[in-house]
Short mmCIF file of C-alpha atoms in Angstrom, two decimals:
data_model
loop_
_atom_site.label_atom_id
_atom_site.label_comp_id
_atom_site.label_asym_id
_atom_site.label_seq_id
_atom_site.Cartn_x
_atom_site.Cartn_y
_atom_site.Cartn_z
CA MET X 1 -24.15 -10.71 -60.41
CA SER X 2 -21.11 -10.54 -58.17
CA ALA X 3 -17.85 -12.19 -59.10
CA ILE X 4 -18.28 -14.89 -56.46
CA GLU X 5 -21.63 -16.07 -57.81
CA ARG X 6 -20.37 -16.31 -61.37
CA PRO X 7 -19.56 -19.91 -62.32
CA VAL X 8 -15.97 -20.57 -63.34
CA VAL X 9 -16.29 -21.94 -66.86
CA LYS X 10 -12.87 -21.56 -68.44
CA PRO X 11 -9.51 -20.35 -67.18
CA ARG X 12 -8.83 -16.85 -68.39
CA PRO X 13 -6.97 -15.42 -70.25
CA VAL X 14 -7.43 -17.79 -73.16
CA TYR X 15 -4.29 -19.75 -74.01
CA LEU X 16 -2.79 -18.08 -77.06
CA ASN X 17 0.64 -19.64 -77.49
CA LEU X 18 1.06 -19.56 -81.27
CA VAL X 19 3.28 -22.64 -81.26
CA ARG X 20 0.88 -24.79 -79.27
CA ILE X 21 -2.44 -23.41 -80.36
CA ARG X 22 -4.59 -25.84 -82.36
CA LEU X 23 -6.57 -24.03 -85.01
CA PRO X 24 -9.83 -25.58 -86.23
CA LEU X 25 -10.03 -26.16 -90.00
CA PRO X 26 -11.84 -22.87 -90.75
CA GLY X 27 -9.09 -21.16 -88.75
CA ILE X 28 -6.42 -22.82 -90.89
CA VAL X 29 -8.21 -21.68 -94.07
CA SER X 30 -8.44 -18.19 -92.59
CA ILE X 31 -4.76 -17.78 -91.69
CA LEU X 32 -3.73 -19.30 -95.05
CA HIS X 33 -6.05 -16.76 -96.73
CA ARG X 34 -4.12 -14.01 -94.99
CA ILE X 35 -0.67 -15.50 -95.66
CA SER X 36 -1.46 -16.17 -99.33
CA GLY X 37 -2.74 -12.60 -99.67
CA ALA X 38 0.47 -11.21 -98.20
CA VAL X 39 2.58 -13.41 -100.52
CA LEU X 40 0.59 -12.26 -103.54
CA PHE X 41 1.00 -8.60 -102.57
CA LEU X 42 4.72 -8.81 -101.72
CA PHE X 43 5.99 -11.06 -104.50
CA ALA X 44 3.40 -12.06 -107.09
CA ILE X 45 2.26 -8.58 -108.23
CA PRO X 46 5.75 -7.31 -109.20
CA VAL X 47 6.59 -10.66 -110.85
CA LEU X 48 3.29 -10.56 -112.73
CA LEU X 49 3.87 -6.99 -113.98
CA ALA X 50 7.46 -7.75 -115.00
CA GLY X 51 6.30 -10.92 -116.76
CA VAL X 52 3.48 -9.22 -118.65
CA GLY X 53 5.89 -6.42 -119.62
CA MET X 54 8.39 -8.93 -121.01
CA SER X 55 5.67 -10.91 -122.80
CA LEU X 56 4.36 -7.84 -124.62
CA ALA X 57 7.59 -5.99 -125.44
CA SER X 58 8.59 -8.08 -128.49
CA ALA X 59 8.52 -11.59 -129.93
CA GLU X 60 12.13 -12.03 -128.74
CA SER X 61 11.38 -11.05 -125.14
CA PHE X 62 8.28 -13.29 -125.24
CA ALA X 63 10.55 -16.20 -126.19
CA ALA X 64 13.07 -15.14 -123.54
CA LEU X 65 10.32 -15.17 -120.90
CA LYS X 66 9.26 -18.63 -122.07
CA SER X 67 12.77 -20.04 -121.63
CA LEU X 68 13.07 -18.25 -118.27
CA VAL X 69 9.85 -19.88 -117.07
CA ALA X 70 11.16 -23.28 -118.25
CA HIS X 71 13.74 -23.22 -115.43
CA PRO X 72 12.75 -25.63 -112.60
CA LEU X 73 13.17 -22.96 -109.91
CA ALA X 74 10.94 -20.56 -111.87
CA LYS X 75 8.36 -23.32 -112.20
CA LEU X 76 8.51 -23.92 -108.46
CA LEU X 77 8.01 -20.19 -107.80
CA LEU X 78 5.06 -20.07 -110.21
CA LEU X 79 3.57 -23.16 -108.58
CA GLY X 80 3.81 -21.41 -105.21
CA PHE X 81 2.10 -18.32 -106.65
CA ALA X 82 -0.53 -20.54 -108.27
CA TRP X 83 -1.36 -22.14 -104.93
CA ALA X 84 -1.48 -18.73 -103.20
CA TYR X 85 -3.83 -17.38 -105.87
CA LEU X 86 -6.04 -20.47 -105.95
CA HIS X 87 -6.30 -20.76 -102.18
CA HIS X 88 -7.06 -17.05 -101.89
CA PHE X 89 -9.63 -17.42 -104.70
CA CYS X 90 -11.41 -20.46 -103.22
CA ALA X 91 -11.33 -19.20 -99.64
CA GLY X 92 -12.59 -15.83 -100.91
CA ILE X 93 -15.62 -17.46 -102.55
CA ARG X 94 -16.29 -19.26 -99.25
CA TYR X 95 -16.22 -15.92 -97.40
CA LEU X 96 -18.57 -14.35 -99.95
CA LEU X 97 -21.01 -17.22 -99.37
CA LEU X 98 -20.64 -16.87 -95.58
CA ASP X 99 -21.37 -13.14 -96.00
CA LEU X 100 -24.59 -14.17 -97.75
CA HIS X 101 -25.36 -16.40 -94.74
CA ARG X 102 -24.77 -19.58 -96.72
CA GLY X 103 -23.30 -22.42 -94.70
CA ILE X 104 -22.77 -20.50 -91.48
CA GLU X 105 -23.68 -23.42 -89.20
CA LEU X 106 -20.70 -25.18 -87.62
CA ALA X 107 -20.89 -28.43 -89.61
CA PRO X 108 -21.25 -26.91 -93.13
CA ALA X 109 -18.65 -24.26 -92.28
CA ARG X 110 -16.17 -27.01 -91.39
CA GLN X 111 -17.07 -28.96 -94.52
CA SER X 112 -16.64 -25.94 -96.79
CA SER X 113 -13.22 -25.22 -95.24
CA VAL X 114 -12.14 -28.76 -96.18
CA VAL X 115 -13.53 -28.20 -99.69
CA VAL X 116 -11.48 -24.99 -100.00
CA LEU X 117 -8.25 -26.74 -98.93
CA VAL X 118 -8.82 -29.76 -101.19
CA VAL X 119 -10.06 -27.89 -104.28
CA SER X 120 -7.27 -25.30 -104.19
CA LEU X 121 -4.64 -28.05 -103.79
CA ALA X 122 -6.20 -30.10 -106.60
CA LEU X 123 -6.23 -27.07 -108.93
CA THR X 124 -2.62 -26.33 -107.96
CA LEU X 125 -1.78 -29.92 -108.89
CA ILE X 126 -3.37 -29.39 -112.33
CA VAL X 127 -1.28 -26.23 -112.78
CA GLY X 128 1.79 -28.23 -111.73
CA VAL X 129 1.06 -30.93 -114.29
CA ARG X 130 0.64 -28.24 -116.97
CA LEU X 131 3.94 -26.61 -115.93
CA TRP X 132 5.97 -29.84 -116.09
CA MET Q 1 -22.60 4.86 -72.20
CA VAL Q 2 -23.32 4.42 -75.90
CA THR Q 3 -26.46 2.35 -76.22
CA ARG Q 4 -27.12 2.72 -79.91
CA ARG Q 5 -24.36 3.35 -82.40
CA GLN Q 6 -25.42 5.02 -85.61
CA ALA Q 7 -23.49 3.58 -88.54
CA VAL Q 8 -23.54 6.91 -90.32
CA GLY Q 9 -20.84 9.42 -91.17
CA ALA Q 10 -17.84 7.64 -89.70
CA HIS Q 11 -18.67 4.61 -91.90
CA TYR Q 12 -17.04 2.12 -89.45
CA GLY Q 13 -15.16 0.56 -92.36
CA LEU Q 14 -18.30 -0.50 -94.22
CA LYS Q 15 -17.12 1.09 -97.48
CA ASP Q 16 -13.81 -0.80 -97.41
CA TRP Q 17 -15.51 -4.04 -96.38
CA LEU Q 18 -17.88 -3.73 -99.34
CA LEU Q 19 -15.22 -2.65 -101.85
CA GLN Q 20 -12.98 -5.54 -100.84
CA ARG Q 21 -15.81 -7.88 -101.88
CA VAL Q 22 -16.80 -5.99 -105.05
CA THR Q 23 -13.16 -5.92 -106.24
CA ALA Q 24 -12.87 -9.65 -105.42
CA VAL Q 25 -15.84 -10.46 -107.67
CA LEU Q 26 -14.44 -8.30 -110.50
CA MET Q 27 -11.07 -10.04 -110.26
CA ALA Q 28 -12.71 -13.48 -110.23
CA LEU Q 29 -14.67 -12.61 -113.39
CA TYR Q 30 -11.52 -11.38 -115.16
CA THR Q 31 -9.66 -14.54 -114.09
CA LEU Q 32 -12.41 -16.72 -115.56
CA LEU Q 33 -12.42 -14.63 -118.75
CA LEU Q 34 -8.68 -15.04 -119.23
CA LEU Q 35 -8.93 -18.76 -118.43
CA ALA Q 36 -11.74 -19.16 -120.97
CA VAL Q 37 -9.68 -17.40 -123.67
CA ALA Q 38 -6.69 -19.63 -122.85
CA LEU Q 39 -8.74 -22.85 -122.92
CA TRP Q 40 -10.60 -21.83 -126.09
CA ASN Q 41 -7.33 -21.21 -127.96
CA GLY Q 42 -5.30 -23.98 -126.33
CA GLY Q 43 -2.86 -21.59 -124.64
CA PHE Q 44 -1.26 -18.35 -125.78
CA ASP Q 45 1.37 -17.80 -128.42
CA TYR Q 46 2.94 -14.40 -128.95
CA GLY Q 47 0.60 -13.43 -131.80
CA LEU Q 48 -2.58 -14.16 -129.87
CA TRP Q 49 -1.22 -12.57 -126.68
CA GLN Q 50 -0.23 -9.40 -128.53
CA ALA Q 51 -3.58 -9.26 -130.39
CA LEU Q 52 -5.47 -9.70 -127.11
CA PHE Q 53 -3.66 -6.79 -125.46
CA ALA Q 54 -4.15 -4.67 -128.59
CA HIS Q 55 -7.94 -4.71 -127.98
CA ALA Q 56 -9.10 -1.51 -126.29
CA ALA Q 57 -11.80 -3.43 -124.40
CA PHE Q 58 -9.30 -5.98 -123.07
CA LYS Q 59 -6.96 -3.18 -122.04
CA LEU Q 60 -9.80 -1.59 -120.07
CA ALA Q 61 -10.78 -4.93 -118.51
CA THR Q 62 -7.15 -5.51 -117.53
CA PHE Q 63 -6.92 -2.00 -116.11
CA LEU Q 64 -10.09 -2.60 -114.10
CA PHE Q 65 -8.62 -5.88 -112.83
CA MET Q 66 -5.40 -4.17 -111.75
CA VAL Q 67 -7.20 -1.28 -110.03
CA SER Q 68 -9.35 -3.88 -108.22
CA LEU Q 69 -6.27 -5.91 -107.31
CA LEU Q 70 -4.38 -2.92 -105.96
CA TYR Q 71 -7.32 -1.57 -103.93
CA HIS Q 72 -8.13 -5.07 -102.64
CA ALA Q 73 -4.47 -5.53 -101.69
CA TRP Q 74 -4.45 -2.15 -99.93
CA ILE Q 75 -7.37 -3.10 -97.69
CA GLY Q 76 -5.84 -6.51 -96.92
CA VAL Q 77 -2.37 -5.19 -96.17
CA ARG Q 78 -3.77 -2.34 -94.09
CA ASP Q 79 -5.78 -4.88 -92.06
CA ILE Q 80 -2.66 -7.00 -91.50
CA PHE Q 81 -0.72 -3.94 -90.28
CA MET Q 82 -3.60 -2.89 -88.03
CA ASP Q 83 -3.74 -6.37 -86.50
CA TYR Q 84 -0.07 -7.05 -85.91
CA VAL Q 85 1.85 -3.74 -85.83
CA LYS Q 86 1.01 -1.89 -82.64
CA PRO Q 87 3.51 1.05 -82.56
CA VAL Q 88 1.74 3.85 -84.42
CA GLY Q 89 4.91 5.27 -86.03
CA VAL Q 90 6.00 1.91 -87.44
CA ARG Q 91 2.49 1.13 -88.64
CA LEU Q 92 2.12 4.49 -90.36
CA THR Q 93 5.49 4.05 -92.06
CA LEU Q 94 4.55 0.58 -93.31
CA GLN Q 95 1.17 1.78 -94.52
CA VAL Q 96 2.69 4.71 -96.40
CA ALA Q 97 5.28 2.38 -97.95
CA ALA Q 98 2.59 -0.12 -99.01
CA ALA Q 99 0.40 2.64 -100.46
CA ALA Q 100 3.37 4.12 -102.36
CA VAL Q 101 4.27 0.70 -103.79
CA LEU Q 102 0.67 0.09 -104.87
CA VAL Q 103 0.38 3.48 -106.58
CA ALA Q 104 3.71 2.78 -108.31
CA TYR Q 105 2.29 -0.56 -109.52
CA LEU Q 106 -0.69 1.33 -110.93
CA GLY Q 107 1.69 3.59 -112.86
CA TRP Q 108 3.56 0.51 -114.11
CA THR Q 109 0.25 -1.03 -115.23
CA ILE Q 110 -0.74 2.09 -117.20
CA GLN Q 111 2.69 2.15 -118.80
CA LEU Q 112 2.34 -1.51 -119.82
CA LEU Q 113 -1.14 -1.08 -121.26
CA TRP Q 114 -0.87 2.25 -123.02
CA GLY Q 115 2.87 2.87 -122.97
CA ILE Q 116 4.56 4.49 -125.93
CA LYS Q 117 6.61 1.92 -127.80
CA ALA Q 118 10.22 3.05 -128.18
#
């Protein structure tokens, strides 16, 4: 088919201005999966290792860690990590199901992305209630 | 023109794709295990926490979790660099730095689990 015969469907290239782009819900879950993963790698792993180290070193350092975690800013940081972990966890289960060809149609895929967002936020809320 | 690509030998990332999922499942199981222990005992005090980490089986499970976490993180971070960092030199530097950090974390993990108490 020559270029002239081809029907003009959409203007190309596709509009990819990051500020103005409107991601569909599965797209939002996807980019949050990536961002939460990066946050966990960059910040949560070293904090986790340092925390576990402190908690196991002695009864005194265990108590010191407990009082450190009682600080509001520390709680806020932990809440952020909790959301990152829970979102990554829930979105990851969704991807595993998609890999198994479960819910790959448009409508269920959109529904499951809402479920991931809501469930991970609800679980984060529970963690928040436990923290405060 | 290549009409039929054979997914053999070069792997085309299949191994990493699969391991990212296997490690995810292992980490999810460990998370649920730890959560179950916490719920069963109504949280952790120092005695319980110490006793838990004194178990050889729990140490191994924790080690498996950390190896899974670090390998899973490697694949994810490598994918992020491949997607967003185009200059090869910068990308290679970042990848080496990430890999070095992850291996260091593995060393830290081993030290925490089996470290000699001073």
